[in-house]
């Protein structure tokens, strides 16, 4: 009988200001904070993160973060008259999430990559990925994301949240200096527009999942040239986008939407 996954509530405090509350798995938080801050556009390099500390009580975690340049951003916020944009910058409220996503989506550029992946490679890495999730094996209630380097190294991070798992693998890649354009991103759950934006922000050019991708995610992937595959399991594939960097070898069949 499988156990239940642990769920922690994390309060993120930058400077003296609470940015948000997150439901998260209590591991690899150093990777998560770097990936999250980068993908939100709040820092460009890992070394901008000066320091962070954790305070815990039961299933509650408070993470306090110091970022170079945060005071300048606070000063900018004080002069913003648009309430929705102000709310976006201070990380408050779901009412501004659509604006936040729209502004970030408009800033994305088409990805560049010289790395071509065969369908066989993607399937094999997906199988290895699925076998590399101990938390899922223990509980059956975890999401995971993985990055595969051009050399074939596989990095896996698990979390109760799909977005957290992607933040964690990209945070690790940032620390190691891995260029995004030659990475393959694998996921266990549905690829949403927000998740596709994370991949595009880091310049990842190929993304695959065992599940599906939303119509909005596919539209953005097509616009930016990100090869996107769904239902990569049991010998099945669905290619949602034109095959920019996925090579279909002789004898392979593929369902194309």
Short mmCIF file of C-alpha atoms in Angstrom, two decimals:
data_model
loop_
_atom_site.label_atom_id
_atom_site.label_comp_id
_atom_site.label_asym_id
_atom_site.label_seq_id
_atom_site.Cartn_x
_atom_site.Cartn_y
_atom_site.Cartn_z
CA UNK A 1 0.00 0.00 0.00
CA UNK A 2 1.38 3.38 -1.02
CA UNK A 3 1.75 6.20 1.48
CA UNK A 4 0.63 9.82 1.13
CA UNK A 5 2.92 12.59 -0.14
CA UNK A 6 3.87 15.41 2.21
CA UNK A 7 2.56 18.89 1.41
CA UNK A 8 4.15 22.02 2.84
CA UNK A 9 2.96 25.62 2.78
CA UNK A 10 5.84 27.92 1.91
CA UNK A 11 5.70 31.67 2.48
CA UNK A 12 8.17 33.48 0.23
CA UNK A 13 9.49 36.74 1.67
CA UNK A 14 11.78 38.99 -0.38
CA UNK A 15 13.32 41.73 1.71
CA UNK A 16 10.52 42.49 4.16
CA UNK A 17 7.64 41.74 1.80
CA UNK A 18 5.63 38.55 1.44
CA UNK A 19 5.51 37.67 -2.26
CA UNK A 20 3.22 34.67 -2.10
CA UNK A 21 2.24 31.36 -0.53
CA UNK A 22 3.07 28.09 -2.27
CA UNK A 23 2.16 24.44 -1.76
CA UNK A 24 5.39 22.57 -2.29
CA UNK A 25 7.46 19.48 -1.52
CA UNK A 26 10.16 20.09 1.06
CA UNK A 27 13.22 19.13 -0.96
CA UNK A 28 15.56 20.84 -3.43
CA UNK A 29 14.27 24.23 -2.32
CA UNK A 30 17.59 25.80 -3.34
CA UNK A 31 16.88 24.75 -6.92
CA UNK A 32 13.26 25.90 -6.69
CA UNK A 33 13.95 29.45 -5.52
CA UNK A 34 16.53 30.07 -8.26
CA UNK A 35 14.27 28.64 -10.95
CA UNK A 36 11.18 30.44 -9.67
CA UNK A 37 12.83 33.86 -9.42
CA UNK A 38 14.46 33.51 -12.83
CA UNK A 39 11.29 32.32 -14.58
CA UNK A 40 9.30 35.15 -12.98
CA UNK A 41 11.80 37.63 -14.41
CA UNK A 42 13.00 38.79 -10.99
CA UNK A 43 16.62 37.86 -11.57
CA UNK A 44 18.77 37.07 -14.59
CA UNK A 45 21.60 35.11 -12.95
CA UNK A 46 21.86 32.83 -9.92
CA UNK A 47 24.49 35.06 -8.31
CA UNK A 48 21.89 37.82 -7.94
CA UNK A 49 20.44 35.71 -5.13
CA UNK A 50 22.55 36.94 -2.23
CA UNK A 51 21.15 34.76 0.52
CA UNK A 52 18.13 32.83 1.73
CA UNK A 53 17.08 31.32 5.04
CA UNK A 54 14.38 28.86 6.10
CA UNK A 55 12.23 28.83 9.22
CA UNK A 56 10.05 25.80 9.82
CA UNK A 57 7.17 24.92 12.07
CA UNK A 58 5.28 21.72 11.35
CA UNK A 59 4.19 21.78 7.71
CA UNK A 60 4.84 25.53 7.38
CA UNK A 61 8.05 26.95 5.88
CA UNK A 62 9.02 30.59 5.67
CA UNK A 63 11.73 31.35 3.13
CA UNK A 64 13.40 34.74 3.42
CA UNK A 65 15.37 35.85 0.37
CA UNK A 66 17.78 38.69 -0.36
CA UNK A 67 18.19 39.73 -4.01
CA UNK A 68 20.55 42.32 -5.46
CA UNK A 69 18.50 45.16 -6.92
CA UNK A 70 15.30 44.38 -5.03
CA UNK A 71 15.18 47.84 -3.45
CA UNK A 72 15.31 49.43 -6.91
CA UNK A 73 12.37 47.28 -7.99
CA UNK A 74 10.47 48.37 -4.88
CA UNK A 75 11.14 51.99 -5.80
CA UNK A 76 9.77 51.38 -9.28
CA UNK A 77 6.64 49.82 -7.79
CA UNK A 78 5.93 52.90 -5.70
CA UNK A 79 5.62 54.99 -8.88
CA UNK A 80 3.32 52.60 -10.75
CA UNK A 81 -0.22 53.89 -11.17
CA UNK A 82 -1.74 50.85 -12.88
CA UNK A 83 -3.22 48.78 -9.99
CA UNK A 84 -3.06 45.52 -11.96
CA UNK A 85 0.59 46.02 -12.90
CA UNK A 86 1.40 47.05 -9.33
CA UNK A 87 -0.27 43.90 -8.04
CA UNK A 88 1.69 41.83 -10.54
CA UNK A 89 5.03 43.25 -9.41
CA UNK A 90 4.36 42.68 -5.73
CA UNK A 91 3.07 39.18 -6.43
CA UNK A 92 -0.33 39.78 -4.87
CA UNK A 93 -3.64 38.41 -6.06
CA UNK A 94 -4.94 36.13 -8.76
CA UNK A 95 -6.70 39.06 -10.41
CA UNK A 96 -3.48 40.13 -12.12
CA UNK A 97 -2.23 36.69 -13.18
CA UNK A 98 -3.64 37.03 -16.71
CA UNK A 99 -1.81 40.34 -17.15
CA UNK A 100 1.36 38.86 -15.70
CA UNK A 101 1.27 35.96 -18.17
CA UNK A 102 0.41 38.19 -21.12
CA UNK A 103 3.33 40.53 -20.46
CA UNK A 104 5.75 37.63 -20.09
CA UNK A 105 4.40 35.89 -23.19
CA UNK A 106 4.89 39.02 -25.30
CA UNK A 107 8.54 39.20 -24.20
CA UNK A 108 9.40 35.66 -25.36
CA UNK A 109 11.55 35.06 -28.44
CA UNK A 110 11.73 32.06 -30.79
CA UNK A 111 14.10 29.42 -29.44
CA UNK A 112 17.37 28.45 -31.10
CA UNK A 113 18.89 24.99 -31.10
CA UNK A 114 21.22 22.79 -33.07
CA UNK A 115 20.34 19.64 -31.08
CA UNK A 116 18.14 17.11 -32.88
CA UNK A 117 16.43 14.35 -30.86
CA UNK A 118 15.15 11.12 -32.38
CA UNK A 119 11.83 9.68 -31.31
CA UNK A 120 13.65 6.63 -30.01
CA UNK A 121 15.86 8.81 -27.80
CA UNK A 122 12.87 10.67 -26.40
CA UNK A 123 11.01 7.45 -25.64
CA UNK A 124 14.05 5.87 -24.00
CA UNK A 125 14.72 8.93 -21.84
CA UNK A 126 11.04 9.05 -20.86
CA UNK A 127 11.24 5.42 -19.70
CA UNK A 128 14.37 6.16 -17.67
CA UNK A 129 12.72 9.27 -16.25
CA UNK A 130 9.64 7.36 -15.10
CA UNK A 131 11.88 4.80 -13.36
CA UNK A 132 13.75 7.62 -11.58
CA UNK A 133 10.93 8.95 -9.38
CA UNK A 134 11.27 7.41 -5.89
CA UNK A 135 8.68 9.72 -4.31
CA UNK A 136 6.12 8.72 -6.91
CA UNK A 137 6.89 5.05 -6.34
CA UNK A 138 6.34 5.54 -2.60
CA UNK A 139 3.14 7.56 -2.82
CA UNK A 140 1.69 7.55 -6.34
CA UNK A 141 0.89 11.22 -5.76
CA UNK A 142 3.81 13.23 -7.12
CA UNK A 143 4.62 15.15 -10.27
CA UNK A 144 8.10 15.28 -11.74
CA UNK A 145 10.14 17.03 -14.39
CA UNK A 146 13.46 16.10 -15.94
CA UNK A 147 16.12 17.68 -18.10
CA UNK A 148 18.28 15.68 -20.49
CA UNK A 149 21.54 17.26 -21.59
CA UNK A 150 23.06 16.95 -25.05
CA UNK A 151 25.52 14.45 -23.52
CA UNK A 152 22.69 12.29 -22.19
CA UNK A 153 22.80 13.24 -18.50
CA UNK A 154 19.37 13.06 -16.83
CA UNK A 155 18.31 15.32 -13.95
CA UNK A 156 15.01 14.58 -12.17
CA UNK A 157 13.10 16.65 -9.62
CA UNK A 158 9.82 15.66 -7.95
CA UNK A 159 7.17 17.83 -6.33
CA UNK A 160 3.46 17.82 -5.54
CA UNK A 161 3.16 20.68 -8.04
CA UNK A 162 3.94 20.43 -11.77
CA UNK A 163 5.16 24.02 -11.90
CA UNK A 164 7.39 23.55 -8.87
CA UNK A 165 9.07 20.54 -10.47
CA UNK A 166 9.90 22.55 -13.60
CA UNK A 167 11.17 25.46 -11.49
CA UNK A 168 13.46 23.02 -9.68
CA UNK A 169 15.06 21.46 -12.76
CA UNK A 170 15.57 24.84 -14.43
CA UNK A 171 16.98 26.26 -11.20
CA UNK A 172 19.52 23.42 -11.11
CA UNK A 173 20.38 23.99 -14.78
CA UNK A 174 20.97 27.68 -14.08
CA UNK A 175 23.35 26.85 -11.24
CA UNK A 176 25.29 24.47 -13.49
CA UNK A 177 25.30 26.85 -16.45
CA UNK A 178 23.56 24.42 -18.80
CA UNK A 179 22.42 26.19 -22.01
CA UNK A 180 18.69 25.73 -22.45
CA UNK A 181 18.70 25.38 -26.22
CA UNK A 182 20.26 21.90 -26.15
CA UNK A 183 18.13 20.48 -23.33
CA UNK A 184 15.18 18.12 -23.57
CA UNK A 185 12.47 18.84 -20.98
CA UNK A 186 10.31 15.92 -19.81
CA UNK A 187 7.19 16.14 -17.65
CA UNK A 188 4.68 13.77 -16.12
CA UNK A 189 1.63 16.04 -16.21
CA UNK A 190 -0.35 18.17 -18.61
CA UNK A 191 1.62 20.93 -20.36
CA UNK A 192 -0.19 24.22 -19.81
CA UNK A 193 0.50 27.63 -21.31
CA UNK A 194 2.32 28.69 -18.13
CA UNK A 195 4.56 25.62 -18.27
CA UNK A 196 5.35 26.23 -21.94
CA UNK A 197 6.28 29.80 -21.06
CA UNK A 198 8.75 28.48 -18.50
CA UNK A 199 10.38 26.26 -21.13
CA UNK A 200 10.52 29.15 -23.60
CA UNK A 201 11.97 31.55 -21.03
CA UNK A 202 14.95 29.24 -20.57
CA UNK A 203 15.25 28.65 -24.32
CA UNK A 204 14.34 24.95 -24.24
CA UNK A 205 13.48 23.73 -27.72
CA UNK A 206 11.93 20.27 -27.16
CA UNK A 207 9.38 19.32 -24.49
CA UNK A 208 7.61 16.00 -23.99
CA UNK A 209 5.06 14.65 -21.54
CA UNK A 210 3.28 11.40 -20.75
CA UNK A 211 0.04 13.41 -20.73
CA UNK A 212 -1.43 16.07 -23.04
CA UNK A 213 -0.70 19.70 -23.91
CA UNK A 214 -3.35 22.41 -23.89
CA UNK A 215 -4.34 24.20 -27.09
CA UNK A 216 -2.86 27.46 -25.80
CA UNK A 217 0.44 25.77 -24.94
CA UNK A 218 0.61 24.24 -28.43
CA UNK A 219 -0.11 27.60 -30.06
CA UNK A 220 2.75 29.25 -28.18
CA UNK A 221 5.08 26.31 -28.90
CA UNK A 222 4.32 26.56 -32.62
CA UNK A 223 4.90 30.31 -32.58
CA UNK A 224 8.26 29.98 -30.82
CA UNK A 225 9.48 26.82 -32.57
CA UNK A 226 9.35 24.48 -29.57
CA UNK A 227 8.80 20.84 -30.53
CA UNK A 228 6.07 19.50 -28.24
CA UNK A 229 5.14 15.85 -27.81
CA UNK A 230 2.36 14.30 -25.76
CA UNK A 231 1.35 10.80 -24.68
CA UNK A 232 4.95 9.56 -24.81
CA UNK A 233 4.31 6.15 -23.29
CA UNK A 234 3.92 2.56 -24.34
CA UNK A 235 5.35 3.19 -27.79
CA UNK A 236 2.85 5.99 -28.47
CA UNK A 237 3.62 9.57 -29.43
CA UNK A 238 1.67 12.61 -30.47
CA UNK A 239 3.56 15.46 -32.08
CA UNK A 240 1.62 18.68 -31.58
CA UNK A 241 3.95 20.94 -33.55
CA UNK A 242 5.96 20.84 -36.78
CA UNK A 243 9.03 18.66 -36.31
CA UNK A 244 11.73 21.31 -36.06
CA UNK A 245 14.15 19.20 -34.01
CA UNK A 246 12.51 15.78 -33.66
CA UNK A 247 13.82 13.27 -36.17
CA UNK A 248 11.46 10.55 -37.33
CA UNK A 249 13.57 7.58 -38.33
CA UNK A 250 12.66 5.00 -40.93
CA UNK A 251 10.05 2.58 -39.64
CA UNK A 252 8.79 4.90 -36.89
CA UNK A 253 5.19 6.04 -36.92
CA UNK A 254 3.81 9.11 -35.24
CA UNK A 255 0.36 10.53 -34.66
CA UNK A 256 0.27 14.17 -35.71
CA UNK A 257 -2.50 16.54 -34.63
#
